mmCIF file of C-alpha atoms in Angstrom:
data_model
loop_
_atom_site.group_PDB
_atom_site.id
_atom_site.type_symbol
_atom_site.label_atom_id
_atom_site.label_comp_id
_atom_site.label_asym_id
_atom_site.label_seq_id
_atom_site.Cartn_x
_atom_site.Cartn_y
_atom_site.Cartn_z
ATOM 1 C CA UNK A 300 46.512 7.300 -3.590
ATOM 2 C CA UNK A 301 45.023 10.723 -2.874
ATOM 3 C CA UNK A 302 47.529 13.592 -3.071
ATOM 4 C CA UNK A 303 47.027 16.763 -1.022
ATOM 5 C CA UNK A 304 49.095 19.913 -0.865
ATOM 6 C CA UNK A 305 48.864 21.247 2.665
ATOM 7 C CA UNK A 306 49.668 24.931 3.286
ATOM 8 C CA UNK A 307 50.393 25.738 6.918
ATOM 9 C CA UNK A 308 51.851 28.653 8.864
ATOM 10 C CA UNK A 309 52.895 26.892 12.085
ATOM 11 C CA UNK A 310 53.403 23.443 13.562
ATOM 12 C CA UNK A 311 50.379 21.187 13.346
ATOM 13 C CA UNK A 312 48.789 19.917 16.549
ATOM 14 C CA UNK A 313 47.732 16.297 17.010
ATOM 15 C CA UNK A 314 44.139 17.443 16.445
ATOM 16 C CA UNK A 315 45.163 19.095 13.153
ATOM 17 C CA UNK A 316 46.915 15.920 12.019
ATOM 18 C CA UNK A 317 43.936 13.750 12.909
ATOM 19 C CA UNK A 318 41.608 16.163 11.135
ATOM 20 C CA UNK A 319 43.472 16.237 7.819
ATOM 21 C CA UNK A 320 44.421 12.550 7.791
ATOM 22 C CA UNK A 321 40.816 11.424 8.279
ATOM 23 C CA UNK A 322 39.227 13.694 5.663
ATOM 24 C CA UNK A 323 39.208 10.933 3.059
ATOM 25 C CA UNK A 324 38.366 7.990 5.268
ATOM 26 C CA UNK A 325 40.545 4.947 4.745
ATOM 27 C CA UNK A 326 42.002 6.129 1.437
ATOM 28 C CA UNK A 327 45.788 6.363 1.538
ATOM 29 C CA UNK A 328 46.912 9.978 1.369
ATOM 30 C CA UNK A 329 50.200 11.658 0.535
ATOM 31 C CA UNK A 330 50.798 15.172 1.841
ATOM 32 C CA UNK A 331 53.118 17.755 0.347
ATOM 33 C CA UNK A 332 53.444 20.409 3.030
ATOM 34 C CA UNK A 333 54.327 24.035 2.351
ATOM 35 C CA UNK A 334 55.074 26.243 5.342
ATOM 36 C CA UNK A 335 55.699 29.970 5.087
ATOM 37 C CA UNK A 336 57.389 31.469 8.156
ATOM 38 C CA UNK A 337 56.034 34.716 9.582
ATOM 39 C CA UNK A 338 56.259 37.681 7.296
ATOM 40 C CA UNK A 339 56.911 41.369 7.424
ATOM 41 C CA UNK A 340 55.578 44.408 9.267
ATOM 42 C CA UNK A 341 52.324 44.408 7.260
ATOM 43 C CA UNK A 342 51.656 40.824 8.393
ATOM 44 C CA UNK A 343 52.248 41.893 11.990
ATOM 45 C CA UNK A 344 49.684 44.684 11.661
ATOM 46 C CA UNK A 345 47.084 42.349 10.159
ATOM 47 C CA UNK A 346 47.685 39.789 12.930
ATOM 48 C CA UNK A 347 47.264 42.519 15.558
ATOM 49 C CA UNK A 348 43.975 43.636 13.971
ATOM 50 C CA UNK A 349 42.772 40.013 14.005
ATOM 51 C CA UNK A 350 43.713 39.771 17.691
ATOM 52 C CA UNK A 351 41.756 42.944 18.481
ATOM 53 C CA UNK A 352 38.761 41.674 16.480
ATOM 54 C CA UNK A 353 38.796 38.511 18.584
ATOM 55 C CA UNK A 354 39.053 40.506 21.826
ATOM 56 C CA UNK A 355 42.564 39.182 22.469
ATOM 57 C CA UNK A 356 44.187 42.506 23.306
ATOM 58 C CA UNK A 357 47.129 40.923 25.151
ATOM 59 C CA UNK A 358 48.018 38.982 21.993
ATOM 60 C CA UNK A 359 47.801 42.135 19.870
ATOM 61 C CA UNK A 360 50.323 43.862 22.131
ATOM 62 C CA UNK A 361 52.730 40.899 21.863
ATOM 63 C CA UNK A 362 52.732 40.758 18.037
ATOM 64 C CA UNK A 363 56.040 42.658 18.079
ATOM 65 C CA UNK A 364 57.634 39.675 19.845
ATOM 66 C CA UNK A 365 56.863 37.300 16.975
ATOM 67 C CA UNK A 366 60.068 36.080 15.292
ATOM 68 C CA UNK A 367 60.671 37.387 11.793
ATOM 69 C CA UNK A 368 63.389 37.144 9.173
ATOM 70 C CA UNK A 369 66.204 34.679 9.875
ATOM 71 C CA UNK A 370 64.812 33.792 13.307
ATOM 72 C CA UNK A 371 61.450 32.973 11.728
ATOM 73 C CA UNK A 372 63.217 30.636 9.278
ATOM 74 C CA UNK A 373 64.603 28.451 12.074
ATOM 75 C CA UNK A 374 61.257 28.472 13.904
ATOM 76 C CA UNK A 375 59.552 27.615 10.608
ATOM 77 C CA UNK A 376 61.947 24.743 9.911
ATOM 78 C CA UNK A 377 61.245 23.237 13.340
ATOM 79 C CA UNK A 378 57.489 23.650 12.805
ATOM 80 C CA UNK A 379 57.751 21.912 9.435
ATOM 81 C CA UNK A 380 59.753 19.013 10.906
ATOM 82 C CA UNK A 381 57.257 18.587 13.766
ATOM 83 C CA UNK A 382 54.364 18.568 11.300
ATOM 84 C CA UNK A 383 55.982 16.086 8.908
ATOM 85 C CA UNK A 384 56.895 13.751 11.773
ATOM 86 C CA UNK A 385 53.324 13.854 13.088
ATOM 87 C CA UNK A 386 51.810 13.191 9.665
ATOM 88 C CA UNK A 387 54.153 10.237 9.093
ATOM 89 C CA UNK A 388 53.417 8.858 12.574
ATOM 90 C CA UNK A 389 49.731 8.813 11.636
ATOM 91 C CA UNK A 390 50.550 6.562 8.679
ATOM 92 C CA UNK A 391 50.409 9.194 5.943
ATOM 93 C CA UNK A 392 53.157 9.866 3.447
ATOM 94 C CA UNK A 393 54.523 13.360 3.956
ATOM 95 C CA UNK A 394 57.227 15.596 2.589
ATOM 96 C CA UNK A 395 57.557 19.333 2.689
ATOM 97 C CA UNK A 396 59.527 22.505 2.451
ATOM 98 C CA UNK A 397 59.640 26.090 3.603
ATOM 99 C CA UNK A 398 58.591 28.781 1.184
ATOM 100 C CA UNK A 399 59.903 32.307 1.421
ATOM 101 C CA UNK A 400 58.266 34.444 -1.237
ATOM 102 C CA UNK A 401 55.157 34.229 -3.353
ATOM 103 C CA UNK A 402 53.493 31.245 -1.660
ATOM 104 C CA UNK A 403 50.738 31.020 -4.257
ATOM 105 C CA UNK A 404 53.193 30.796 -7.134
ATOM 106 C CA UNK A 405 54.988 27.937 -5.371
ATOM 107 C CA UNK A 406 51.635 26.343 -4.572
ATOM 108 C CA UNK A 407 50.536 26.437 -8.212
ATOM 109 C CA UNK A 408 53.862 24.993 -9.384
ATOM 110 C CA UNK A 409 53.731 22.179 -6.843
ATOM 111 C CA UNK A 410 50.103 21.302 -7.663
ATOM 112 C CA UNK A 411 51.004 20.986 -11.333
ATOM 113 C CA UNK A 412 54.293 19.161 -10.658
ATOM 114 C CA UNK A 413 52.789 16.407 -8.504
ATOM 115 C CA UNK A 414 49.289 16.267 -10.000
ATOM 116 C CA UNK A 415 47.662 17.093 -6.666
ATOM 117 C CA UNK A 416 44.023 16.216 -6.111
ATOM 118 C CA UNK A 417 43.366 19.076 -3.694
ATOM 119 C CA UNK A 418 44.850 21.894 -1.650
ATOM 120 C CA UNK A 419 44.208 22.202 2.078
ATOM 121 C CA UNK A 420 44.927 25.556 3.699
ATOM 122 C CA UNK A 421 45.258 25.079 7.475
ATOM 123 C CA UNK A 422 45.726 28.385 9.305
ATOM 124 C CA UNK A 423 44.494 30.500 12.167
ATOM 125 C CA UNK A 424 41.584 32.782 11.260
ATOM 126 C CA UNK A 425 42.737 35.906 9.434
ATOM 127 C CA UNK A 426 39.564 37.968 9.464
ATOM 128 C CA UNK A 427 40.860 41.065 7.686
ATOM 129 C CA UNK A 428 42.365 39.071 4.820
ATOM 130 C CA UNK A 429 39.333 36.768 4.624
ATOM 131 C CA UNK A 430 36.911 39.690 4.520
ATOM 132 C CA UNK A 431 38.708 41.081 1.493
ATOM 133 C CA UNK A 432 39.303 37.595 0.007
ATOM 134 C CA UNK A 433 43.071 38.081 0.208
ATOM 135 C CA UNK A 434 43.762 34.997 2.334
ATOM 136 C CA UNK A 435 45.629 32.027 0.872
ATOM 137 C CA UNK A 436 42.545 29.899 0.316
ATOM 138 C CA UNK A 437 40.523 32.602 -1.460
ATOM 139 C CA UNK A 438 43.395 33.492 -3.773
ATOM 140 C CA UNK A 439 44.374 29.850 -4.393
ATOM 141 C CA UNK A 440 40.866 28.984 -5.582
ATOM 142 C CA UNK A 441 41.447 31.224 -8.604
ATOM 143 C CA UNK A 442 44.940 29.979 -9.312
ATOM 144 C CA UNK A 443 45.537 26.254 -8.813
ATOM 145 C CA UNK A 444 42.830 24.420 -10.763
ATOM 146 C CA UNK A 445 41.984 21.882 -8.029
ATOM 147 C CA UNK A 446 39.576 22.062 -5.083
ATOM 148 C CA UNK A 447 40.823 24.218 -2.181
ATOM 149 C CA UNK A 448 39.653 23.461 1.347
ATOM 150 C CA UNK A 449 40.082 26.071 4.091
ATOM 151 C CA UNK A 450 40.435 24.706 7.628
ATOM 152 C CA UNK A 451 41.188 26.479 10.894
ATOM 153 C CA UNK A 452 43.992 25.077 13.003
ATOM 154 C CA UNK A 453 43.287 23.801 16.481
ATOM 155 C CA UNK A 454 45.781 25.927 18.390
ATOM 156 C CA UNK A 455 46.944 29.464 18.910
ATOM 157 C CA UNK A 456 49.964 30.694 16.938
#
């Protein structure tokens, strides 16, 4: 069995599920999903800059409406449940949890704990963070000791 740790930031779409569950052909795969709900004011600013870079000015203006804190936790829990249900419906084994702080520390611990074969980071593009190699995938490559694959999700946040 192939074991993947899957880091996500929102509910997976059916296209996302199909994409990650077919990466290894017919080999049976187990997913350990980590979802970090939306973050703080700095995250909001970076998301707004990404929106502007993509020419999505209306989205940049609405960044202030994005749930944060306790509200983000409940939204995150629902997104995690939707994603786990979809992965299981595709025939994959899946379990997961929300992470609050230091996602890369939790990622490293989980990779070591379960003996993961790879890490898949499935997010929207984050151009500012990617340019400076501060996105999850870039930082994880130096921390976890297994291959890290960066994929872009198939839907808007």
